[in-house]
mmCIF file of C-alpha atoms and ligand atoms in Angstrom:
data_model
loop_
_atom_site.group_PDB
_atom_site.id
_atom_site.type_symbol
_atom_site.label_atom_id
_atom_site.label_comp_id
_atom_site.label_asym_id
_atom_site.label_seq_id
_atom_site.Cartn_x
_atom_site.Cartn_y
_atom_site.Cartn_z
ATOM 1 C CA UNK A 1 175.655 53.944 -0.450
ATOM 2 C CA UNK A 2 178.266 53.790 -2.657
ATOM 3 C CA UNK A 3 179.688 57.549 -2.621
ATOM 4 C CA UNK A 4 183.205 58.177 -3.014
ATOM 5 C CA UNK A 5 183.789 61.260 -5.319
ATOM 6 C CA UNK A 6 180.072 62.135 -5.951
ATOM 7 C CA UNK A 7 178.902 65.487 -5.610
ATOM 8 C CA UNK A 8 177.429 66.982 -2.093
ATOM 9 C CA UNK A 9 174.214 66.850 -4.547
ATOM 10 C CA UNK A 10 174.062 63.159 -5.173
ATOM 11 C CA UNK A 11 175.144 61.703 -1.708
ATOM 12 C CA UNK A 12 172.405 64.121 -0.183
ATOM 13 C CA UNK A 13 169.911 62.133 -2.833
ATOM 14 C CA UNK A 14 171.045 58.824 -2.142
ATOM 15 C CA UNK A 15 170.750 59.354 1.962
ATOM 16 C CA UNK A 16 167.640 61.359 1.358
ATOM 17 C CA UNK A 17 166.057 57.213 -0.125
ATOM 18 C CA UNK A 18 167.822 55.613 2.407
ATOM 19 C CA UNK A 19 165.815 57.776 5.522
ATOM 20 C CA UNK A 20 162.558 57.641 3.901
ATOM 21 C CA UNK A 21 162.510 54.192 3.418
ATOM 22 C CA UNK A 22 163.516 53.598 7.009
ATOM 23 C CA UNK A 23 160.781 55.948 8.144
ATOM 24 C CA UNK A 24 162.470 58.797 9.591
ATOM 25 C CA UNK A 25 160.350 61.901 9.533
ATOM 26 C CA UNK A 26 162.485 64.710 8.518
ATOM 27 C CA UNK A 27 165.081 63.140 6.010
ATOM 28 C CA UNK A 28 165.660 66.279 4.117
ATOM 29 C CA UNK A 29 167.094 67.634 7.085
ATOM 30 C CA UNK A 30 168.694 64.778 8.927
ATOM 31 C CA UNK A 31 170.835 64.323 5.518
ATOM 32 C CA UNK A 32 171.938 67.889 5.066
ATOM 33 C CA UNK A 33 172.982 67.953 8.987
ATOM 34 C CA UNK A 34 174.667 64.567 8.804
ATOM 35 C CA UNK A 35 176.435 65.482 5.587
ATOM 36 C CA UNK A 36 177.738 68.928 7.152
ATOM 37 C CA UNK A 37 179.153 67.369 10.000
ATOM 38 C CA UNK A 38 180.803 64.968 8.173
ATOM 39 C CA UNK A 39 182.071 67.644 6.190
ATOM 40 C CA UNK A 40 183.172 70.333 8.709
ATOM 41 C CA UNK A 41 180.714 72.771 6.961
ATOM 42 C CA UNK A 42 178.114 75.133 8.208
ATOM 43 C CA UNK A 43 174.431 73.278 6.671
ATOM 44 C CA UNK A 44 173.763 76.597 4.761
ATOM 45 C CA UNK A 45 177.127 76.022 3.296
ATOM 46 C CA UNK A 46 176.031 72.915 1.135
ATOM 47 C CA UNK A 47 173.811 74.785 -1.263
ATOM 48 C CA UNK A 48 176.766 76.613 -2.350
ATOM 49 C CA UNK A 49 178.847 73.593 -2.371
ATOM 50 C CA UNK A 50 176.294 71.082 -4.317
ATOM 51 C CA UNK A 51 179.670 70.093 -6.733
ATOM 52 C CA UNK A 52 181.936 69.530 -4.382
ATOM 53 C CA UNK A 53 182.582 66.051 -4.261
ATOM 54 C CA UNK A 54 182.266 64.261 -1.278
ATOM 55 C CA UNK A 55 185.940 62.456 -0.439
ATOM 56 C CA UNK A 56 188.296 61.059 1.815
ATOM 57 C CA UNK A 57 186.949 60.507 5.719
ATOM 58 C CA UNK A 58 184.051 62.428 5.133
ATOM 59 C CA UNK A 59 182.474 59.524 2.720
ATOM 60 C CA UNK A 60 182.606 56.788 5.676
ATOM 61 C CA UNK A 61 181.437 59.311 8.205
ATOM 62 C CA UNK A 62 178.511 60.353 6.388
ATOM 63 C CA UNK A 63 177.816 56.516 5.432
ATOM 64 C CA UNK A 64 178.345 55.369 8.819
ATOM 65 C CA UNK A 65 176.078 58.577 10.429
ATOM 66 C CA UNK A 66 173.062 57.604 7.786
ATOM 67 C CA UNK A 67 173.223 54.019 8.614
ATOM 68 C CA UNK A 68 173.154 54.693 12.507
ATOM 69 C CA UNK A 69 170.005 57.394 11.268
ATOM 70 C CA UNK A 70 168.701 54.659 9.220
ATOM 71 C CA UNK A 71 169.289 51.055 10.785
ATOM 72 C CA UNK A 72 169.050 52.050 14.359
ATOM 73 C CA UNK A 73 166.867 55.193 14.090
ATOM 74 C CA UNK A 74 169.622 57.020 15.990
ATOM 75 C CA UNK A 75 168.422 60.452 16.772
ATOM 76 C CA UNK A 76 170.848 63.342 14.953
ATOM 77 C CA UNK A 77 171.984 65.122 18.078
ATOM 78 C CA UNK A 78 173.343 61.903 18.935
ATOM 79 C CA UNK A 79 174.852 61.355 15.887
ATOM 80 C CA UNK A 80 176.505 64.544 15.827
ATOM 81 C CA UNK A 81 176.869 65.096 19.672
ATOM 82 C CA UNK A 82 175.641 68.563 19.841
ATOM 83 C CA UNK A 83 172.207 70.347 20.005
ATOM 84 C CA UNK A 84 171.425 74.364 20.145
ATOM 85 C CA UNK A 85 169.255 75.137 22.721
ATOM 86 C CA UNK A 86 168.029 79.001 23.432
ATOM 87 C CA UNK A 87 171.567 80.394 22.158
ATOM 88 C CA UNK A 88 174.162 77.860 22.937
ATOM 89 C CA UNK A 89 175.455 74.405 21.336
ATOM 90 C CA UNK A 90 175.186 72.017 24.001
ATOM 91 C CA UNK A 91 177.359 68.435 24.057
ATOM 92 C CA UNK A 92 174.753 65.406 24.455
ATOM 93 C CA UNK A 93 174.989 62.169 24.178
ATOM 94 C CA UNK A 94 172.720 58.749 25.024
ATOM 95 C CA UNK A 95 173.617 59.322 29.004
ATOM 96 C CA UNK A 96 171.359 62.919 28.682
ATOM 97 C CA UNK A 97 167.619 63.821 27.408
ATOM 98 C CA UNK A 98 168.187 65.544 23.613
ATOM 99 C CA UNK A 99 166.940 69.063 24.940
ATOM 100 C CA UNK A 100 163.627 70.027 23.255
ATOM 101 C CA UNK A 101 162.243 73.492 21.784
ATOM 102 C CA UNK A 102 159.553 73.724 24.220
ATOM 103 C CA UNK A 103 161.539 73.337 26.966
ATOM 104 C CA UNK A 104 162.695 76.921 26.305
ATOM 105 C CA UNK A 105 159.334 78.022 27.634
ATOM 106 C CA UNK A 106 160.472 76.916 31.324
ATOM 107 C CA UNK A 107 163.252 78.879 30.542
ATOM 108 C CA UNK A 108 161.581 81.975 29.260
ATOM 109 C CA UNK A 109 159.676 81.747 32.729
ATOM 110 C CA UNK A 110 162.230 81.811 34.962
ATOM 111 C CA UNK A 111 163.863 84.386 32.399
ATOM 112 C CA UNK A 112 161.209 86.808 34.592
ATOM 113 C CA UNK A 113 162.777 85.889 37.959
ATOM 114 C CA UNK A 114 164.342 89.271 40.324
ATOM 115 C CA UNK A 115 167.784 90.111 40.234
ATOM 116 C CA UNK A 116 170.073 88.008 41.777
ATOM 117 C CA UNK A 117 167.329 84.956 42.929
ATOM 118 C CA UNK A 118 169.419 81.844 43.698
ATOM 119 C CA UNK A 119 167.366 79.660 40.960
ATOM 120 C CA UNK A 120 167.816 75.764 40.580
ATOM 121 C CA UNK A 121 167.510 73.406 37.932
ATOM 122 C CA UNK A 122 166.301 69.813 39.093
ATOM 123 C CA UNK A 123 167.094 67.030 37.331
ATOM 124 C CA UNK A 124 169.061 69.162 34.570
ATOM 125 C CA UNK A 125 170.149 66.354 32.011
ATOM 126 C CA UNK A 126 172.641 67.976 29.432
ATOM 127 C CA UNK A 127 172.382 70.957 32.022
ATOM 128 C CA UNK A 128 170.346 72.878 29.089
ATOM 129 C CA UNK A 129 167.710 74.565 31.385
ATOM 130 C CA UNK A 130 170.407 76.130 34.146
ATOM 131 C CA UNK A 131 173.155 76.848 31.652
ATOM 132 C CA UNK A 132 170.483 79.014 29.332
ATOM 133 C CA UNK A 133 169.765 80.613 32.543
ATOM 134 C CA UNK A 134 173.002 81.817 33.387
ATOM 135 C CA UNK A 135 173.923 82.745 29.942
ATOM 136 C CA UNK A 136 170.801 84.897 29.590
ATOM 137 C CA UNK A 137 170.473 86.189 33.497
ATOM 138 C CA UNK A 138 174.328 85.820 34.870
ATOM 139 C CA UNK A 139 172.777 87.836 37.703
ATOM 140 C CA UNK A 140 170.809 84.866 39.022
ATOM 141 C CA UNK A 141 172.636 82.718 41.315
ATOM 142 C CA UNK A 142 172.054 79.003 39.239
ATOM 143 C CA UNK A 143 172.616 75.141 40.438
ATOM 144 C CA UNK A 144 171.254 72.085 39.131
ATOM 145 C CA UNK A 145 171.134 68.383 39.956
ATOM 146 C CA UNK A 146 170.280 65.087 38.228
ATOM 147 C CA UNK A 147 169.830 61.818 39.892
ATOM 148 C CA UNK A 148 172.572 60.523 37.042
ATOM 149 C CA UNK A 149 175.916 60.820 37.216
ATOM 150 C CA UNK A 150 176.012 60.446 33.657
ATOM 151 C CA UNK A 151 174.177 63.216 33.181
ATOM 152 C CA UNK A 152 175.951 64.956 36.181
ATOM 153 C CA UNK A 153 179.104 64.508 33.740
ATOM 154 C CA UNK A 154 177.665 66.217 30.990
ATOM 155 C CA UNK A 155 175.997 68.702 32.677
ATOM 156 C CA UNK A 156 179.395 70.166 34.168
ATOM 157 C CA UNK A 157 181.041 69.691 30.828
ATOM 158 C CA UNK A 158 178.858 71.685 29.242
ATOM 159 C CA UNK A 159 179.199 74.458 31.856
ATOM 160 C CA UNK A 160 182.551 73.950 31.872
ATOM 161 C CA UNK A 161 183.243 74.385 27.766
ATOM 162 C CA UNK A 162 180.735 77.412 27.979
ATOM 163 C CA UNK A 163 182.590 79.109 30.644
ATOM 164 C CA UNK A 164 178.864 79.618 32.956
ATOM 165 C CA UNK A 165 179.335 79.513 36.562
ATOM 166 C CA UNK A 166 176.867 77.034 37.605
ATOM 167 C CA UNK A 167 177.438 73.960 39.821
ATOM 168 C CA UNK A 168 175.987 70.784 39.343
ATOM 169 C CA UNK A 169 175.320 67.827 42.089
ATOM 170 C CA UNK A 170 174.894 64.306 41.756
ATOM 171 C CA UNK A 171 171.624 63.625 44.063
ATOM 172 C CA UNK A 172 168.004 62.415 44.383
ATOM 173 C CA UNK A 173 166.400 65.559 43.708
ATOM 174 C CA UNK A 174 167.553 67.653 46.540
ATOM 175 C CA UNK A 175 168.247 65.158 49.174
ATOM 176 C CA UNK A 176 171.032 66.484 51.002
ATOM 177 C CA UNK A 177 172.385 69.410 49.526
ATOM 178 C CA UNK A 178 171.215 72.164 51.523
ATOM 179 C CA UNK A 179 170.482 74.751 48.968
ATOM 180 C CA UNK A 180 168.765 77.684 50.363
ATOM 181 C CA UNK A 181 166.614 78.313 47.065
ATOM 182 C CA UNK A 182 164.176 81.270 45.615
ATOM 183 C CA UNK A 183 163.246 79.366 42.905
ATOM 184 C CA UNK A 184 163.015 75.839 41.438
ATOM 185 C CA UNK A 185 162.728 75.240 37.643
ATOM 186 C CA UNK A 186 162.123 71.555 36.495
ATOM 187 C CA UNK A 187 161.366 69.120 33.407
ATOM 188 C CA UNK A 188 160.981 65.917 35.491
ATOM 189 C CA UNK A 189 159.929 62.495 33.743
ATOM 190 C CA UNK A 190 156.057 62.932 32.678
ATOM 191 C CA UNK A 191 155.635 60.322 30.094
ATOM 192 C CA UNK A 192 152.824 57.656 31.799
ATOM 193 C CA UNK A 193 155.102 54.150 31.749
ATOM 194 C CA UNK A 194 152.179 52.827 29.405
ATOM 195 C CA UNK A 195 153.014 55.292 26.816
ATOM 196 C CA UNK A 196 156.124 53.592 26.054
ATOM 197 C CA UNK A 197 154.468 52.279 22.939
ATOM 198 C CA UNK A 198 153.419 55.820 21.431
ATOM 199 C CA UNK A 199 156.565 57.119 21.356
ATOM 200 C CA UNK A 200 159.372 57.377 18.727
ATOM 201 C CA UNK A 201 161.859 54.795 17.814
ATOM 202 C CA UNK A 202 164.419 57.524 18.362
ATOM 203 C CA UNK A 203 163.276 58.318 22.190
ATOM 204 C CA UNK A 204 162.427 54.912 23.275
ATOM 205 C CA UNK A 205 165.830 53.083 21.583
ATOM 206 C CA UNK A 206 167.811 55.591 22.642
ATOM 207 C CA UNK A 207 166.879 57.893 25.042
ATOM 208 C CA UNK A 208 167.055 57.234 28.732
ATOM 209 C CA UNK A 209 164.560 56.005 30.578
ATOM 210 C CA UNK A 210 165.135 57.337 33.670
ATOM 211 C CA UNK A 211 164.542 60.751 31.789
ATOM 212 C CA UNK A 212 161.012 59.987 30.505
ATOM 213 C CA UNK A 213 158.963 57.616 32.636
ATOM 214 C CA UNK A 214 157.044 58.864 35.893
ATOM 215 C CA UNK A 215 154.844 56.005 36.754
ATOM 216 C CA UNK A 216 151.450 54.732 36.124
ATOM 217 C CA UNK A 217 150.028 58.272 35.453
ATOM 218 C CA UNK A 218 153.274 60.190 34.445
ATOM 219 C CA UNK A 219 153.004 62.229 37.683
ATOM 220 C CA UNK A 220 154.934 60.300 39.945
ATOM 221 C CA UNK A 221 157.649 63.151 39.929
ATOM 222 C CA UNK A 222 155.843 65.913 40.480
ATOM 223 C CA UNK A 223 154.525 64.754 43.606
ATOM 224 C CA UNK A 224 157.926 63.875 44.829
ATOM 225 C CA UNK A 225 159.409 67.164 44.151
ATOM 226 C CA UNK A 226 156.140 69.297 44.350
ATOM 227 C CA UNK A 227 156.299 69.309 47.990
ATOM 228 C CA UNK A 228 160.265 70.933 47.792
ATOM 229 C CA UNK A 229 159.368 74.180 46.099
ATOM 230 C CA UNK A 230 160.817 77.311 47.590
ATOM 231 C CA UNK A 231 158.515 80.226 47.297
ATOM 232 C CA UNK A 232 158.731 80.447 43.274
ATOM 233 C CA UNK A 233 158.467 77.337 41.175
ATOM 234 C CA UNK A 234 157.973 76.718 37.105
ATOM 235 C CA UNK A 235 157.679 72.780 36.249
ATOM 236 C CA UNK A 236 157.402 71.643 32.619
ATOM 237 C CA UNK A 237 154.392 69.778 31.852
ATOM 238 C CA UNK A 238 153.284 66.962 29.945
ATOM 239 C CA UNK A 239 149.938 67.386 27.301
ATOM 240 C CA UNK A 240 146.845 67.273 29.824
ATOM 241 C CA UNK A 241 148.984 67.821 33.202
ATOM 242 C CA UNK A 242 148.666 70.622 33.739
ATOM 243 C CA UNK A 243 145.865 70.822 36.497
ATOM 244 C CA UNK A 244 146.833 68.107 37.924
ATOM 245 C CA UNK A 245 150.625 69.340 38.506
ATOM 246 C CA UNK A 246 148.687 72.727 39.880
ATOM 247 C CA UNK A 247 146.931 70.988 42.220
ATOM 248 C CA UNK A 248 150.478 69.295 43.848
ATOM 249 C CA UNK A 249 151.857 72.575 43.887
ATOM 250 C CA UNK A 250 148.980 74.645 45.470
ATOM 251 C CA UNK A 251 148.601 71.682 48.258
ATOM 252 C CA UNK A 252 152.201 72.371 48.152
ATOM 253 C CA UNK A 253 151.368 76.030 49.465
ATOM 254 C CA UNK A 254 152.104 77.878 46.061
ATOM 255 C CA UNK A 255 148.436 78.579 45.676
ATOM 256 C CA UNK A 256 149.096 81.147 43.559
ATOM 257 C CA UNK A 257 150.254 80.673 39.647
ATOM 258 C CA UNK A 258 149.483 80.760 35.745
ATOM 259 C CA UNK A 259 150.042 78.276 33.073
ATOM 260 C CA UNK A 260 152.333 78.948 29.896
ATOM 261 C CA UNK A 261 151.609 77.582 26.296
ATOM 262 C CA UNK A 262 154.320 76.694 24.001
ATOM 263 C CA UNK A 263 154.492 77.452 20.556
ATOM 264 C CA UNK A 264 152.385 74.664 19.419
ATOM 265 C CA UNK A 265 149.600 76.365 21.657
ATOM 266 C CA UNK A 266 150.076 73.149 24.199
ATOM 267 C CA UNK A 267 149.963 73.924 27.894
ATOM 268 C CA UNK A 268 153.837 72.876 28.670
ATOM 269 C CA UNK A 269 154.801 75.230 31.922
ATOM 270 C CA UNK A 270 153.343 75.590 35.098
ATOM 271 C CA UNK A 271 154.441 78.721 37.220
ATOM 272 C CA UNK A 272 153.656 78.813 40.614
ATOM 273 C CA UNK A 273 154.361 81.071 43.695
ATOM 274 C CA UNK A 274 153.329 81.370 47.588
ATOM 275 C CA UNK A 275 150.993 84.051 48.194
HETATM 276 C C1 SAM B 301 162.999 65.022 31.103
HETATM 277 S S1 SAM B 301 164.702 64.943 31.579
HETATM 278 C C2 SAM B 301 165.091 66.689 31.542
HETATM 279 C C3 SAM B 301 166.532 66.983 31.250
HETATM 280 C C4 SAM B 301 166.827 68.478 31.053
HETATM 281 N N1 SAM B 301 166.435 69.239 32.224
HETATM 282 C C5 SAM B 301 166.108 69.016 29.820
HETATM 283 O O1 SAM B 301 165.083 69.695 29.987
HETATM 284 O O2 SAM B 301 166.576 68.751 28.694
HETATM 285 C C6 SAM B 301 164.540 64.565 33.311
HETATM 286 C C7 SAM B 301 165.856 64.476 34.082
HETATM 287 O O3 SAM B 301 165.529 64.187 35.449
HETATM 288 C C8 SAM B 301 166.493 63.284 35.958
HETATM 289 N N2 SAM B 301 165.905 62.577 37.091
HETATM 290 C C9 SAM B 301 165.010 61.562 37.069
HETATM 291 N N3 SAM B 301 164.726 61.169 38.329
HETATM 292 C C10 SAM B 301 165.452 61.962 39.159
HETATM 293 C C11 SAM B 301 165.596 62.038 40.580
HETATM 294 N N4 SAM B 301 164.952 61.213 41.389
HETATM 295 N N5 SAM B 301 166.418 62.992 41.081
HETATM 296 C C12 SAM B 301 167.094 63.836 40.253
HETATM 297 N N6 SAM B 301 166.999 63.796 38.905
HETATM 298 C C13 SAM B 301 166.203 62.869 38.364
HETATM 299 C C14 SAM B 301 166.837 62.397 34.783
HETATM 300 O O4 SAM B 301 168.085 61.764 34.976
HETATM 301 C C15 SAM B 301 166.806 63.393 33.633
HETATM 302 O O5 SAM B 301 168.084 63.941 33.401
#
């Protein structure tokens, strides 16, 4: 893309070929959120600014940014480092999931959970899960973990640049910690290891691993961590698991419990309790 000096208009046309032909789903999008970051502007802010002409190191960033979105299929939240989640802008970057919208149902769950329960977050990634938590209930006493101290590193930044009081531990889910717990809230790994194929170039090339494969049947995690629910659990499910993850937590003991649908009508949370 040649752009130096052309209007916000033009260089949003000329990325806007570029993603299509490389087969990205939403170029529309990815190019106005590529070209605002490059920018320093607020996305609403380029309609107003469709004559501004594009200059100086925003022209190499926004070049560079559509050729990572193009060439490599780079997802946008890594491109930009930052994805909202519930109401805050979280940092995220290759060594963490990219938090996803129907995650926030987990969250909306545990939203429910009496004052003060000490709640925690297993295997939080970017930390998304505890840190909404605590924003939205700073009652509830909130920890996480993640097997990753990648993750573990971006997790605490996170809470660190939001100012949310929740500590985060480097282990294998709770092995050796010695949490007393109310309540565990999880997304573990549910993709089935031969689903690799159906997935996105953008999860897949980019997205780790160790965040999205459970196994031959995707529910190798849940019966690892199944078995360490406190009284109160809500686990985030894959399309289909749903029974099955019931049945680990009822031979768990939590016999009791209700499945949530997200907004695509998909059954994504299982809540479960000990009668
Ligand atoms: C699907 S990601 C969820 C990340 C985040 N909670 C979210 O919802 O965006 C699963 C997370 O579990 C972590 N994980 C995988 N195996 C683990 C284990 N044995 N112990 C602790 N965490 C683990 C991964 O590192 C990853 O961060």
């Amino acid at each position: 893309m040649a752009l130096t000096g052309v209007p916000v208009r033009e260089a949003l046309d000329s990325a806007l070929v570029a993603l299509r032909a490389a087969g990205v789903d939403t170029p529309r999008l990815d190019a106005e959120v590529l070209l605002a970051h490059a920018l320093g502007i607020d996305r609403t802010r380029l309609v107003l600014e469709a004559d501004r002409p594009v200059e100086g190191a925003a022209v190499h960033a926004f070049r560079e940014a559509v050729r990572r979105r193009a060439a490599e299929r780079e997802p946008v939240a890594y491109i930009t480092g930052t994805r909202g989640f519930r109401h805050l802008d979280l940092q995220v970057d290759p060594r963490v999931l990219i938090p996803r919208p129907e995650t926030e149902t987990l969250v909306e769950a545990a939203l429910e959970l009496p004052h003060g329960a000490r709640v925690h977050d297993l295997g939080t990634g970017s930390g998304a899960i505890a840190l909404a938590l605590k924003h939205e209930r700073p009652d509830l006493v909130v920890s996480a973990s993640d097997a990753c101290p990648g993750a573990v590193t971006v997790a605490r930044a996170n809470a660190r640049r939001l100012g949310l009081d929740v500590e985060v531990h480097l282990a294998h889910w709770l092995d050796g910690l010695g949490l007393e717990l109310d309540a565990l809230v999880c997304n573990p790994p549910y993709v089935a290891d031969g689903d690799r194929a159906t997935l996105a170039p953008e999860i897949t090339r980019h997205e780790p691993a160790a965040a999205l494969f459970a196994g031959p049947d995707g529910l190798d995690a849940y019966r690892a961590i199944a078995p360490l629910a406190p009284a109160w659990a809500a686990f985030e499910v894959g399309d289909g698991q749903a029974a099955a993850v019931a049945g680990l937590l009822a031979a768990a003991g939590l016999t009791r419990g209700e499945v949530r649908r997200d907004l695509a009508g998909i059954e994504r949370v299982v809540v479960a309790w000990r009668s």
